CSV table of N, CA and C in Angstrom, one decimal:
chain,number,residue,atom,x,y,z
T,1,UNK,N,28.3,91.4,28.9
T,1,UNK,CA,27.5,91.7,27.7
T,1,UNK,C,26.1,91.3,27.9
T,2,UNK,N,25.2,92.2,27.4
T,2,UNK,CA,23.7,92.0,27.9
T,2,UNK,C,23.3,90.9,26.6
T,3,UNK,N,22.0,89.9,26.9
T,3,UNK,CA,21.8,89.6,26.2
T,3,UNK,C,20.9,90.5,24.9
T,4,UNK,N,21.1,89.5,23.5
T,4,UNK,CA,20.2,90.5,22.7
T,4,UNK,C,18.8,90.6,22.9
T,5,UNK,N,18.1,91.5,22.2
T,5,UNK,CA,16.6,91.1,23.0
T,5,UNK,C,15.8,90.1,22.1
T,6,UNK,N,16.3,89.9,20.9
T,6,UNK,CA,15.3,89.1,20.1
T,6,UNK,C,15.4,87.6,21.0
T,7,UNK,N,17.1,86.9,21.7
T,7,UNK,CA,17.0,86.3,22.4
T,7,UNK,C,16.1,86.5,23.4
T,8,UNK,N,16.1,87.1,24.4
T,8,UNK,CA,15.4,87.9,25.4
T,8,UNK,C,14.1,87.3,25.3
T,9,UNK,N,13.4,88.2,24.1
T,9,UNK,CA,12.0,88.0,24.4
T,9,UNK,C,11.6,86.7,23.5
T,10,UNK,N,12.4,85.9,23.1
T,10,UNK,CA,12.2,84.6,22.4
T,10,UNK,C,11.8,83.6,23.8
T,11,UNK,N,12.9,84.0,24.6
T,11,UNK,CA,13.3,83.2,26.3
T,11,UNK,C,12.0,83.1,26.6
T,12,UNK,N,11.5,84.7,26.8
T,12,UNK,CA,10.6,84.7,27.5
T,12,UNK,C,8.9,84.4,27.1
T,13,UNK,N,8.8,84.2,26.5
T,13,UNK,CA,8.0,83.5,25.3
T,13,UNK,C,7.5,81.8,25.6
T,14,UNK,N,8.6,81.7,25.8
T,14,UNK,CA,8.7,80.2,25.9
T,14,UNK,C,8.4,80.1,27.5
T,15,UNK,N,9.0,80.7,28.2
T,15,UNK,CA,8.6,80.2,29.4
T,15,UNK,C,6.8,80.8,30.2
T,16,UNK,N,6.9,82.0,29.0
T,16,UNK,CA,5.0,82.0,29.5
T,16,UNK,C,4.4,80.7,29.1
T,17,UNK,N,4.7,80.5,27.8
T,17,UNK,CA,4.1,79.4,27.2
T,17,UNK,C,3.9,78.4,27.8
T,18,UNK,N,5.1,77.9,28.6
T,18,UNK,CA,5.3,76.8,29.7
T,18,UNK,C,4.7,76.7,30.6
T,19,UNK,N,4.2,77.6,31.0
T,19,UNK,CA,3.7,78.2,32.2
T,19,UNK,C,2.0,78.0,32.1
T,20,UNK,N,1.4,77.7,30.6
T,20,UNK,CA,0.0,77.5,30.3
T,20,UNK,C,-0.6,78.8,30.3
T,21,UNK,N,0.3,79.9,29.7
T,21,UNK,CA,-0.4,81.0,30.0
T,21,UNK,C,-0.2,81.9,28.5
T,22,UNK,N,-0.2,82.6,28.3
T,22,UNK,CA,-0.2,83.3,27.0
T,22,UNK,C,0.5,84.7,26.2
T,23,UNK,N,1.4,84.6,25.1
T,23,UNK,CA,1.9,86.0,24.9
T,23,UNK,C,1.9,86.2,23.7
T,24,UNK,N,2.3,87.3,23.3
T,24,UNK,CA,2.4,87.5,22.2
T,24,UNK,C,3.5,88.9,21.6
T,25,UNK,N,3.9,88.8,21.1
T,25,UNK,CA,5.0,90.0,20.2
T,25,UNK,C,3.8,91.5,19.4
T,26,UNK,N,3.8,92.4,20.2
T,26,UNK,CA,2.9,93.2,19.3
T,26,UNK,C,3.9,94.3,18.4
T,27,UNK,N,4.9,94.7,18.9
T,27,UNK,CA,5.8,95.4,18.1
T,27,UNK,C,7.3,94.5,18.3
T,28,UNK,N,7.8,94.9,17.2
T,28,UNK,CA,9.1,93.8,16.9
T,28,UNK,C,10.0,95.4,17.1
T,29,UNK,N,10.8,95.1,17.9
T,29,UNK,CA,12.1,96.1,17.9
T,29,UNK,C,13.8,95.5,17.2
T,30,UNK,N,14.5,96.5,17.7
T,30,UNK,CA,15.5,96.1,16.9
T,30,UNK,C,16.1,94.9,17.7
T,31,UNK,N,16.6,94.1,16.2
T,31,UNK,CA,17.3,92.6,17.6
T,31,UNK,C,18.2,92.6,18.5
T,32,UNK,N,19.1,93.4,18.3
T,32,UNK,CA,20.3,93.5,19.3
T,32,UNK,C,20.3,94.2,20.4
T,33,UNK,N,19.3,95.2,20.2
T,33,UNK,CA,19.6,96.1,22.0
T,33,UNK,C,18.1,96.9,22.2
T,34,UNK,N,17.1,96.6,21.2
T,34,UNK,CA,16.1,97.0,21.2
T,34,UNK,C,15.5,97.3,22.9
T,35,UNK,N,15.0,98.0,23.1
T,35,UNK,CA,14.5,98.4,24.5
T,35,UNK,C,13.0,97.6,24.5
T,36,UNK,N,13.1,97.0,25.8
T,36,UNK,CA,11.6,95.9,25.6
T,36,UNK,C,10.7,96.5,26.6
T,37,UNK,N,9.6,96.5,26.4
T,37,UNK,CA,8.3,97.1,27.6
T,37,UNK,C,7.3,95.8,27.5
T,38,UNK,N,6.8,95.3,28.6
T,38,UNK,CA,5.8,94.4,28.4
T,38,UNK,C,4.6,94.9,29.1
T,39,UNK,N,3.4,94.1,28.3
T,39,UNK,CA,2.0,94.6,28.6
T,39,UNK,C,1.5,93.7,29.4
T,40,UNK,N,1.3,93.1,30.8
T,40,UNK,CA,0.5,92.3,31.2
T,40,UNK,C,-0.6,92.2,31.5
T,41,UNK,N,-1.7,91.5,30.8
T,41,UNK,CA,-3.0,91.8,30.9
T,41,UNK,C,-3.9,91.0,31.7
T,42,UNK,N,-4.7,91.6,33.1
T,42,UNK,CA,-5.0,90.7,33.7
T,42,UNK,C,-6.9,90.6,33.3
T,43,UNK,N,-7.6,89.6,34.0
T,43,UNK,CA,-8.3,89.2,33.6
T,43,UNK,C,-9.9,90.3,33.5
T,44,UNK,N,-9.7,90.9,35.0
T,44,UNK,CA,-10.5,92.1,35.2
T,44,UNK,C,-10.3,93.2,34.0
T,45,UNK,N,-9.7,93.3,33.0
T,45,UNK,CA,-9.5,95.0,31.7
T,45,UNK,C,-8.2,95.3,32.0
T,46,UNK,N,-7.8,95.0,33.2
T,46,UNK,CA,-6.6,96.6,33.4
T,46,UNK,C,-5.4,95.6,33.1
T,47,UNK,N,-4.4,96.7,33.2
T,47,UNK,CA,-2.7,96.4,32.7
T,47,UNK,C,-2.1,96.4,33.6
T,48,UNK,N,-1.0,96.0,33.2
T,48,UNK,CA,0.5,96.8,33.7
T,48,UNK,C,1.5,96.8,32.9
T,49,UNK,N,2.0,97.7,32.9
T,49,UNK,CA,3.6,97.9,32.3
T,49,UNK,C,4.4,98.1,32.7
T,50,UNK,N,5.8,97.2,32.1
T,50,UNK,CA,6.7,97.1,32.6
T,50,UNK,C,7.9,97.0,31.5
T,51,UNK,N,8.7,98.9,32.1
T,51,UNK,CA,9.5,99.0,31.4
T,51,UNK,C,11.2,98.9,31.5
T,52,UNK,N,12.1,99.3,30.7
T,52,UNK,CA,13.1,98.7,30.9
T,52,UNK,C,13.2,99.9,32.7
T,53,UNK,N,14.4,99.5,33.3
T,53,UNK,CA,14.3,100.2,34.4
T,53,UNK,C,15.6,101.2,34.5
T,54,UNK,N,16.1,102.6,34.7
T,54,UNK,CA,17.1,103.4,34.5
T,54,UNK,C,18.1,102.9,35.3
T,55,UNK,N,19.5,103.4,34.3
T,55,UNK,CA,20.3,102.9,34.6
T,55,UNK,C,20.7,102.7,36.0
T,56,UNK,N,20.2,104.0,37.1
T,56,UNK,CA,20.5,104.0,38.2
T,56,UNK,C,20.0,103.2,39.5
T,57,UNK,N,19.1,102.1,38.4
T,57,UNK,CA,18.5,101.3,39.4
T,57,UNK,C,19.3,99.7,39.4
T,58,UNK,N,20.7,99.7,38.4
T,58,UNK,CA,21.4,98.7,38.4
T,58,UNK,C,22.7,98.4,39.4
T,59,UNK,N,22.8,97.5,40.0
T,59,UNK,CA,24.0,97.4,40.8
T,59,UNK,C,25.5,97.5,40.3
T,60,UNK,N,26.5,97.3,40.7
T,60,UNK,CA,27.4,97.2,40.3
T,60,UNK,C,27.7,96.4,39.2
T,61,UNK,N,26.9,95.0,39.2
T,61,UNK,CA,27.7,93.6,38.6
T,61,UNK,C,26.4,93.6,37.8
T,62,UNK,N,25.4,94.5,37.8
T,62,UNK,CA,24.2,94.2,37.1
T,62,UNK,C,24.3,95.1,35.3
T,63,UNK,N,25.8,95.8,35.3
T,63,UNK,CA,25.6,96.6,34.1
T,63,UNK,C,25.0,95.7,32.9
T,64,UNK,N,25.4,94.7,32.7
T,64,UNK,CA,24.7,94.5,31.3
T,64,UNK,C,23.6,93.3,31.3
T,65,UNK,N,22.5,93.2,32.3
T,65,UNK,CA,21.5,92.1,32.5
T,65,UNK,C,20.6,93.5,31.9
T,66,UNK,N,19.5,93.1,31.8
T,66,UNK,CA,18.1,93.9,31.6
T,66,UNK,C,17.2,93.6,33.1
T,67,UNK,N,16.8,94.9,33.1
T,67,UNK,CA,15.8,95.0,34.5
T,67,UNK,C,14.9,95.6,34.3
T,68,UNK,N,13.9,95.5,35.0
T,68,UNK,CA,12.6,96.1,34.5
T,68,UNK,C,12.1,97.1,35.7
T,69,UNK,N,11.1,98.2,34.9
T,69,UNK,CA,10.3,99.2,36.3
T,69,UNK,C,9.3,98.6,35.9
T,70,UNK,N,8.0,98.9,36.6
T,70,UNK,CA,6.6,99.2,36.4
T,70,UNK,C,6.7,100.4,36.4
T,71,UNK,N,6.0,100.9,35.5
T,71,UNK,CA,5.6,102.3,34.7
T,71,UNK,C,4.1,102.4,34.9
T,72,UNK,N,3.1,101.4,34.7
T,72,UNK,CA,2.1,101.9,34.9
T,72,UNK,C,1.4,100.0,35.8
T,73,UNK,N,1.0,100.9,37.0
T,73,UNK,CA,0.5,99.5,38.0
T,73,UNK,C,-1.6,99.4,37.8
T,74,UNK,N,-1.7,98.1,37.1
T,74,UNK,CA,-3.5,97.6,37.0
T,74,UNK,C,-4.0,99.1,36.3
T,75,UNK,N,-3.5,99.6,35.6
T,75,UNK,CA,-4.3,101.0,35.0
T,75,UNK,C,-5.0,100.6,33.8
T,76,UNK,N,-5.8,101.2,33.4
T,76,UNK,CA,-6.4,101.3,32.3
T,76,UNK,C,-6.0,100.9,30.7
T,77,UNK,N,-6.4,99.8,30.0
T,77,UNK,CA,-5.6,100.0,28.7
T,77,UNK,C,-5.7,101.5,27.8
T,78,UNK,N,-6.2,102.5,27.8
T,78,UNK,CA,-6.0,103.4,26.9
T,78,UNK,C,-4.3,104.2,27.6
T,79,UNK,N,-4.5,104.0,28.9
T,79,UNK,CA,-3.4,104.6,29.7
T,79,UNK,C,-2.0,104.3,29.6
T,80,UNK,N,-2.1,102.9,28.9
T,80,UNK,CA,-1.1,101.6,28.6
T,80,UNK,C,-0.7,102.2,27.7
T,81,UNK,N,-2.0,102.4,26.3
T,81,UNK,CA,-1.6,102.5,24.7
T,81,UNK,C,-1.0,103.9,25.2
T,82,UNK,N,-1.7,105.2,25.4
T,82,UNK,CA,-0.9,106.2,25.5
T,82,UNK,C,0.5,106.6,25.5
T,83,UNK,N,0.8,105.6,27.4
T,83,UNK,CA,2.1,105.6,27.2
T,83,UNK,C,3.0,104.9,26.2
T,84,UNK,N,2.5,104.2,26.1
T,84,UNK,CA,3.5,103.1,24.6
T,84,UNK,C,3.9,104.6,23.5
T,85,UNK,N,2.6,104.7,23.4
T,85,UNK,CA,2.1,105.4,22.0
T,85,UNK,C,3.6,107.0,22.5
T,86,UNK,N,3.8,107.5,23.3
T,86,UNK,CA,4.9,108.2,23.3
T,86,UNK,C,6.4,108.1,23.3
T,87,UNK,N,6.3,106.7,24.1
T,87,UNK,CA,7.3,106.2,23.9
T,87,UNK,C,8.2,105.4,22.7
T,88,UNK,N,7.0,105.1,21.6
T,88,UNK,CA,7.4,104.7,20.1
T,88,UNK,C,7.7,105.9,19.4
T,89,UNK,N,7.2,107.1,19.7
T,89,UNK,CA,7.4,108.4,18.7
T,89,UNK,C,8.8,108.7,19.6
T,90,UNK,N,9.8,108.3,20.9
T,90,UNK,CA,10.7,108.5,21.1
T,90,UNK,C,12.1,107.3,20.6
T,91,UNK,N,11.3,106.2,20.8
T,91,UNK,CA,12.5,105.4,20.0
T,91,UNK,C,11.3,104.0,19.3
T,92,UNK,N,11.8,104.6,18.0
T,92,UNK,CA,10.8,103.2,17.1
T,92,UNK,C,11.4,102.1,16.9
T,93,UNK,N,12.8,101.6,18.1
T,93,UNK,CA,13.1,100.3,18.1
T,93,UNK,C,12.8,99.4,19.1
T,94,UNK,N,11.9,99.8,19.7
T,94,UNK,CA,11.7,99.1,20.8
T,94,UNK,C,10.4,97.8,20.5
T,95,UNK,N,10.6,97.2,21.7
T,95,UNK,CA,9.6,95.7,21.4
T,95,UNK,C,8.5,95.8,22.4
T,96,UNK,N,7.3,95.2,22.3
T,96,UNK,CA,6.5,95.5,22.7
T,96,UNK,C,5.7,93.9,22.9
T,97,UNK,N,5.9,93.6,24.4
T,97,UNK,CA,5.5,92.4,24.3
T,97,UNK,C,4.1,92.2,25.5
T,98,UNK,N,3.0,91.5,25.0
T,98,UNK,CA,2.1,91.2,25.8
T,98,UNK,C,2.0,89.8,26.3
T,99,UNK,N,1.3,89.7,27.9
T,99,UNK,CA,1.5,88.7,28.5
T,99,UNK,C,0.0,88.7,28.8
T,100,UNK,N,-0.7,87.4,28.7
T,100,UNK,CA,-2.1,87.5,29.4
T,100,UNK,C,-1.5,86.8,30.5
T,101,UNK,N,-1.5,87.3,31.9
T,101,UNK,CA,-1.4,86.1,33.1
T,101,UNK,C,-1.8,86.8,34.1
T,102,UNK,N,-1.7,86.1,35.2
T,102,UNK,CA,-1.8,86.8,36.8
T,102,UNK,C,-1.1,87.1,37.2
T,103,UNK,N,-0.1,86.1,37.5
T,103,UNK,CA,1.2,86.5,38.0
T,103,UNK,C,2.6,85.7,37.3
T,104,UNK,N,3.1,87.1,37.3
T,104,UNK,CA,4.9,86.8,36.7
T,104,UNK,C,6.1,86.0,37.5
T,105,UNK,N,5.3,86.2,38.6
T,105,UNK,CA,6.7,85.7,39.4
T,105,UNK,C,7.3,86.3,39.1
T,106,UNK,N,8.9,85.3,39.0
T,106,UNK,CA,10.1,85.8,38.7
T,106,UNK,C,10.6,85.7,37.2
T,107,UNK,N,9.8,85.8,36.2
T,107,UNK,CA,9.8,85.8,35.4
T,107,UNK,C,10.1,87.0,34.1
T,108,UNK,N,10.1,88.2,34.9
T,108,UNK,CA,11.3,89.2,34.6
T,108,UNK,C,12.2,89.6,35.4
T,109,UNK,N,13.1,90.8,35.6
T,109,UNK,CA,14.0,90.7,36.4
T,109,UNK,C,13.6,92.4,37.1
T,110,UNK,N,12.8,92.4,38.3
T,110,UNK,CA,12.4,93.6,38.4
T,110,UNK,C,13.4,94.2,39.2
T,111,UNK,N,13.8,95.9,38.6
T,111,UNK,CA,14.0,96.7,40.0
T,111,UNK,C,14.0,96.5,41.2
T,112,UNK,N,14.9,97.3,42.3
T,112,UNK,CA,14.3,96.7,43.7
T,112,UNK,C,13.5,97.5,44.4
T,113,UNK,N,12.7,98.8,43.5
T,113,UNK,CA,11.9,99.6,43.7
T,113,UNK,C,10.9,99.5,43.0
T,114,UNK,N,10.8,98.3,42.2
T,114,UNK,CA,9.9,98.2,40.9
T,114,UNK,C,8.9,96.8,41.3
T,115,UNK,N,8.1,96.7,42.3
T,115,UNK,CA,7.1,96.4,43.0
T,115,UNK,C,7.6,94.7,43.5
């Protein structure tokens, strides 16, 4: 059973926080399976995004964890908002979480194609 995401991104919240570094919830999705994309914003303007990652990038034992792609690597924020901006007119339950840091570590769970 996957976790919910309101847990999810509560978790993850707390451990930027921990970390001395900064987040914030810009769209609230739905709480139980809401699809999450995060914004990380680094210090130079640019982004990255990182979205949930297709199913076919999950292992056997990984069906119900959440994984992540990168969608868009150090690009431009209008490129960020863009894509968000299509992706809300496709499903308006989704969460939308920003991160100011440098680096995530292991602090989502990426793809093993997903950088």
């Amino acid at each position: 059973m996957r976790l919910r995401a309101d847990i999810f991104v509560s978790a993850l919240l707390r451990r930027v926080f921990a970390s001395g570094d900064f987040a914030a919830v810009e769209k609230k999705g739905a709480e139980e399976a809401g699809a999450i994309f995060i914004r990380q914003h680094f210090r130079d303007g640019l982004e990255t995004l990182y979205a949930p990652a297709p199913q076919t990038a999950f292992d056997d034992g990984q069906a119900g964890d959440r994984l992540f792609e990168i969608r868009l690597s150090r690009s431009e924020p209008e490129a960020v908002r863009a894509m968000l901006e299509r992706e809300r007119r496709f499903d308006s339950d989704l969460w939308i979480v920003e991160l100011e840091m440098e680096e995530l570590g292991d602090l989502i769970p990426l793809a093993r194609n997903g950088g």
